[in-house]
Amino acid sequence: MDIAPFDLPASFSAAGVAPGASGKPGVNLSEALLGMPGVLARDRQNYAQDEQLSIRGFGARATFGVRGVRLYADGIPATMPDGQGQLSHFSLDAADRVEVLRGPFSALYGNSSGGVVQLWSADGEATPVTTLGLSVGSDASVKLGIDTRGIAGPMNYNLALSRFQTGGYREHSRAQRDAGNAKLRFDLGARRQLTLVANTLLQPHAQDPLGLTRAQYQADPRQAPAVATVYDTRKRVRQQQLGATYQQLLGDRDELRVMTYAGERAVDQVLSIPPAAQRSPLSAGGVVDLTGGYGGADARWTHRGAWWGRPLEFVAGASYDVQDQRRRGYENFVGDVLGVSGRLRRDEDDRVRDVDQYAQLYWRFVTRWALLAGVRHSTVQFRTVDRYISADNPDDSGRVRYTATTPVAGLQYRPDEHWRIYASVGEGFETPTFAELGYRADGRGGLAFNLRPARSRNRELGAKWQPREAMELDLALFRADTRNELAVAGSSGGRSTYRNIGRSRRQGIEASLRDELANGWRLQLGITHLQADFRDGADGCGALSCSSSRIPGVPRNYGALRLEHGDALGWHGGVELDGAGAVAVDDRNSAFAPGYLRTGVDAGYGVQMGDARLHLSLRIDNLFNRRIVGSVIVNDSNGRYYEPAPGRCWMLGVRLEL
């Protein structure tokens, strides 16, 4: 909706993205999310598993990819209909800003909307600009990027290409990633425009260093366990995607927007599952081979007018998303040779699709009061067709259908032009992903179609204070009560099974502050206190006891602060502090990863050279060389929970704007 963020009765944050501005190379989205309250983005130093992202505790259980949080790039979904998403194709070289929505109104985006993250590419300007960037740093890391943007007649364009490669902080963590992003917007006249977005990702090789046990981490955080090299654990990814958005104004009050997209993704991953664990006729092997396509469409109508003489904005629409995937599994050995594709052990066609209808209303019904309300109805269908059938492995084909209606409402009071006070409440839901449906807790073959979606009731009370344009202070109290929470039922042989347990609660307080201080100083702060707990184990947790324990992967306290000085030309620099408390590593809370406080500093210099600008930067992260567990692999069956973050490391950057 076309509402200023300050006037939303919801927790909403936005931050500009400027690769190289603080010495960061522009590789991982976590670089742009620093200081976002409620958001925990952890770079795992493992490009075979992507980074971890959770919002107010939702999504923390993901061992790979992103779950429980909806992702979008230029309005195109990066989350599949089952709720699992990827960040690897997000292009920071082309980006202008990142937006994060938290709290009850996230549910209006459908399945697995514990929060919403949107990355938007920059528009071209009248004077075309081409930027060449090179960053080199610790662990043989090199990032090379080029971006060109401008306006050519009716076309507004932004094109970006990049290559990133690293030797990795840890042993067996070498990776390479090539990415491209293009956004073309055409003015079609008669108040119509068409935007095309295309992106591609090629990750030909990413070694997987796996996690470490506590003893291994304490002995040498840079090591990889022996099985990582024995099996040469690794991942290869290829993805292409194209999206189109058509917008047309219908008179002075109405607007039509239609979006459609399609893509294909292929993943080949070698795991460290030992041959002994693959003896069962129901085993899927130790090599994952996923290929398939996905796509969808969204159509919405927006009306801006008045109701009873007061300003009104109304949105109604429908969306459809589908993913078709061929899933094969192979043994990861041939004879005595390990880490190679062997005999076929799994072959199935998986399809998941959703059909949603939604409506949203914003009405400023009196001068000081405004109402934002909405509802979404979602239908998510899973279907699998088994192509690997034998006497010992029966036909596991099946299907399941989930439906949910998620209403949301928020009320805002405006004491004066500088204050906003609001309260909101809503329902949300999260289906299991195909990865969580993949294995049954009872050990039998087939998918776990007995799993139920988790349902949440979310409440929020917040205040926003903006005494001047350059300063804003936001504060929010929140609670989300969930029933049928998904938790691990068991984990062995490299496979995890899931089941529904009773209730869970995520509640806390978050605050953010941005301000431009005197003499060119700028401050950004975001802090969160979060209590995320299993409330009971009414349905049991299999061999685990989840009752009254902390949800793993979620610290009680986390946050970040950045203080910087200077502008693009001349000298500039900054200091950052980010930290998090201890986190449980499994549902039983049998062990905890320690908390940390990390310091980063950066300095740079920009100079005008005719029509060109040259920017030099130097960044040092973990300045005091603290030993840090950057993230945890929740419920790892081998006890290898810990993923160490780098010690002191540096990055030198050069950017030339032409």
JSON list of N, CA and C in Angstrom, two decimals, residues 79-84 261 265 290 292-295 320-325 350-354 381 383 434:
[
{"chain": "A", "resi": 79, "resn": "THR", "atom": "N", "xyz": [10.71, -17.08, -2.00]},
{"chain": "A", "resi": 79, "resn": "THR", "atom": "CA", "xyz": [10.26, -18.16, -1.14]},
{"chain": "A", "resi": 79, "resn": "THR", "atom": "C", "xyz": [9.29, -19.02, -1.93]},
{"chain": "A", "resi": 80, "resn": "MET", "atom": "N", "xyz": [9.51, -20.33, -1.91]},
{"chain": "A", "resi": 80, "resn": "MET", "atom": "CA", "xyz": [8.66, -21.25, -2.64]},
{"chain": "A", "resi": 80, "resn": "MET", "atom": "C", "xyz": [7.32, -21.44, -1.90]},
{"chain": "A", "resi": 81, "resn": "PRO", "atom": "N", "xyz": [6.32, -22.03, -2.57]},
{"chain": "A", "resi": 81, "resn": "PRO", "atom": "CA", "xyz": [5.01, -22.17, -1.93]},
{"chain": "A", "resi": 81, "resn": "PRO", "atom": "C", "xyz": [5.03, -22.95, -0.62]},
{"chain": "A", "resi": 82, "resn": "ASP", "atom": "N", "xyz": [6.03, -23.83, -0.43]},
{"chain": "A", "resi": 82, "resn": "ASP", "atom": "CA", "xyz": [6.07, -24.60, 0.81]},
{"chain": "A", "resi": 82, "resn": "ASP", "atom": "C", "xyz": [6.69, -23.83, 1.96]},
{"chain": "A", "resi": 83, "resn": "GLY", "atom": "N", "xyz": [7.20, -22.62, 1.70]},
{"chain": "A", "resi": 83, "resn": "GLY", "atom": "CA", "xyz": [7.75, -21.79, 2.76]},
{"chain": "A", "resi": 83, "resn": "GLY", "atom": "C", "xyz": [9.26, -21.79, 2.86]},
{"chain": "A", "resi": 84, "resn": "GLN", "atom": "N", "xyz": [9.94, -22.49, 1.97]},
{"chain": "A", "resi": 84, "resn": "GLN", "atom": "CA", "xyz": [11.41, -22.50, 1.99]},
{"chain": "A", "resi": 84, "resn": "GLN", "atom": "C", "xyz": [11.94, -21.53, 0.96]},
{"chain": "A", "resi": 261, "resn": "TYR", "atom": "N", "xyz": [6.11, -14.53, -12.87]},
{"chain": "A", "resi": 261, "resn": "TYR", "atom": "CA", "xyz": [7.52, -14.90, -12.84]},
{"chain": "A", "resi": 261, "resn": "TYR", "atom": "C", "xyz": [7.66, -16.40, -13.10]},
{"chain": "A", "resi": 265, "resn": "ARG", "atom": "N", "xyz": [15.72, -24.14, -11.11]},
{"chain": "A", "resi": 265, "resn": "ARG", "atom": "CA", "xyz": [16.81, -24.27, -10.15]},
{"chain": "A", "resi": 265, "resn": "ARG", "atom": "C", "xyz": [17.26, -25.73, -10.12]},
{"chain": "A", "resi": 290, "resn": "LEU", "atom": "N", "xyz": [18.38, -32.34, -7.13]},
{"chain": "A", "resi": 290, "resn": "LEU", "atom": "CA", "xyz": [17.09, -31.67, -7.29]},
{"chain": "A", "resi": 290, "resn": "LEU", "atom": "C", "xyz": [17.11, -30.83, -8.56]},
{"chain": "A", "resi": 292, "resn": "GLY", "atom": "N", "xyz": [14.23, -28.66, -11.22]},
{"chain": "A", "resi": 292, "resn": "GLY", "atom": "CA", "xyz": [12.83, -28.34, -11.44]},
{"chain": "A", "resi": 292, "resn": "GLY", "atom": "C", "xyz": [12.59, -26.88, -11.70]},
{"chain": "A", "resi": 293, "resn": "GLY", "atom": "N", "xyz": [11.35, -26.58, -11.97]},
{"chain": "A", "resi": 293, "resn": "GLY", "atom": "CA", "xyz": [10.95, -25.21, -12.27]},
{"chain": "A", "resi": 293, "resn": "GLY", "atom": "C", "xyz": [9.94, -24.70, -11.26]},
{"chain": "A", "resi": 294, "resn": "TYR", "atom": "N", "xyz": [9.74, -23.39, -11.30]},
{"chain": "A", "resi": 294, "resn": "TYR", "atom": "CA", "xyz": [8.78, -22.76, -10.40]},
{"chain": "A", "resi": 294, "resn": "TYR", "atom": "C", "xyz": [8.27, -21.50, -11.08]},
{"chain": "A", "resi": 295, "resn": "GLY", "atom": "N", "xyz": [7.17, -21.00, -10.60]},
{"chain": "A", "resi": 295, "resn": "GLY", "atom": "CA", "xyz": [6.62, -19.78, -11.17]},
{"chain": "A", "resi": 295, "resn": "GLY", "atom": "C", "xyz": [5.34, -19.39, -10.47]},
{"chain": "A", "resi": 320, "resn": "TYR", "atom": "N", "xyz": [-1.02, -16.97, -7.29]},
{"chain": "A", "resi": 320, "resn": "TYR", "atom": "CA", "xyz": [-0.84, -18.40, -7.54]},
{"chain": "A", "resi": 320, "resn": "TYR", "atom": "C", "xyz": [0.66, -18.67, -7.68]},
{"chain": "A", "resi": 321, "resn": "ASP", "atom": "N", "xyz": [1.15, -19.68, -6.98]},
{"chain": "A", "resi": 321, "resn": "ASP", "atom": "CA", "xyz": [2.56, -20.06, -7.06]},
{"chain": "A", "resi": 321, "resn": "ASP", "atom": "C", "xyz": [2.65, -21.58, -7.15]},
{"chain": "A", "resi": 322, "resn": "VAL", "atom": "N", "xyz": [3.63, -22.06, -7.89]},
{"chain": "A", "resi": 322, "resn": "VAL", "atom": "CA", "xyz": [3.79, -23.50, -8.05]},
{"chain": "A", "resi": 322, "resn": "VAL", "atom": "C", "xyz": [5.27, -23.84, -8.17]},
{"chain": "A", "resi": 323, "resn": "GLN", "atom": "N", "xyz": [5.64, -24.99, -7.65]},
{"chain": "A", "resi": 323, "resn": "GLN", "atom": "CA", "xyz": [6.99, -25.51, -7.80]},
{"chain": "A", "resi": 323, "resn": "GLN", "atom": "C", "xyz": [6.89, -26.98, -8.17]},
{"chain": "A", "resi": 324, "resn": "ASP", "atom": "N", "xyz": [7.52, -27.36, -9.28]},
{"chain": "A", "resi": 324, "resn": "ASP", "atom": "CA", "xyz": [7.62, -28.75, -9.70]},
{"chain": "A", "resi": 324, "resn": "ASP", "atom": "C", "xyz": [9.08, -29.17, -9.60]},
{"chain": "A", "resi": 325, "resn": "GLN", "atom": "N", "xyz": [9.33, -30.28, -8.95]},
{"chain": "A", "resi": 325, "resn": "GLN", "atom": "CA", "xyz": [10.70, -30.65, -8.62]},
{"chain": "A", "resi": 325, "resn": "GLN", "atom": "C", "xyz": [10.90, -32.15, -8.81]},
{"chain": "A", "resi": 350, "resn": "ASP", "atom": "N", "xyz": [7.89, -34.11, -7.14]},
{"chain": "A", "resi": 350, "resn": "ASP", "atom": "CA", "xyz": [7.22, -33.36, -6.08]},
{"chain": "A", "resi": 350, "resn": "ASP", "atom": "C", "xyz": [6.61, -32.09, -6.65]},
{"chain": "A", "resi": 351, "resn": "ARG", "atom": "N", "xyz": [5.41, -31.81, -6.23]},
{"chain": "A", "resi": 351, "resn": "ARG", "atom": "CA", "xyz": [4.76, -30.55, -6.62]},
{"chain": "A", "resi": 351, "resn": "ARG", "atom": "C", "xyz": [4.12, -29.92, -5.39]},
{"chain": "A", "resi": 352, "resn": "VAL", "atom": "N", "xyz": [4.30, -28.61, -5.26]},
{"chain": "A", "resi": 352, "resn": "VAL", "atom": "CA", "xyz": [3.60, -27.85, -4.24]},
{"chain": "A", "resi": 352, "resn": "VAL", "atom": "C", "xyz": [3.08, -26.58, -4.90]},
{"chain": "A", "resi": 353, "resn": "ARG", "atom": "N", "xyz": [1.86, -26.23, -4.58]},
{"chain": "A", "resi": 353, "resn": "ARG", "atom": "CA", "xyz": [1.29, -25.01, -5.15]},
{"chain": "A", "resi": 353, "resn": "ARG", "atom": "C", "xyz": [0.39, -24.34, -4.12]},
{"chain": "A", "resi": 354, "resn": "ASP", "atom": "N", "xyz": [0.26, -23.03, -4.27]},
{"chain": "A", "resi": 354, "resn": "ASP", "atom": "CA", "xyz": [-0.66, -22.30, -3.40]},
{"chain": "A", "resi": 354, "resn": "ASP", "atom": "C", "xyz": [-1.56, -21.40, -4.24]},
{"chain": "A", "resi": 381, "resn": "GLN", "atom": "N", "xyz": [-1.12, -27.00, -1.44]},
{"chain": "A", "resi": 381, "resn": "GLN", "atom": "CA", "xyz": [-1.26, -28.42, -1.76]},
{"chain": "A", "resi": 381, "resn": "GLN", "atom": "C", "xyz": [0.09, -29.04, -2.09]},
{"chain": "A", "resi": 383, "resn": "ARG", "atom": "N", "xyz": [2.01, -32.66, -3.41]},
{"chain": "A", "resi": 383, "resn": "ARG", "atom": "CA", "xyz": [1.77, -33.94, -4.08]},
{"chain": "A", "resi": 383, "resn": "ARG", "atom": "C", "xyz": [3.10, -34.55, -4.45]},
{"chain": "A", "resi": 434, "resn": "PHE", "atom": "N", "xyz": [8.78, -29.18, 2.06]},
{"chain": "A", "resi": 434, "resn": "PHE", "atom": "CA", "xyz": [9.01, -30.51, 1.51]},
{"chain": "A", "resi": 434, "resn": "PHE", "atom": "C", "xyz": [10.17, -31.21, 2.21]}
]
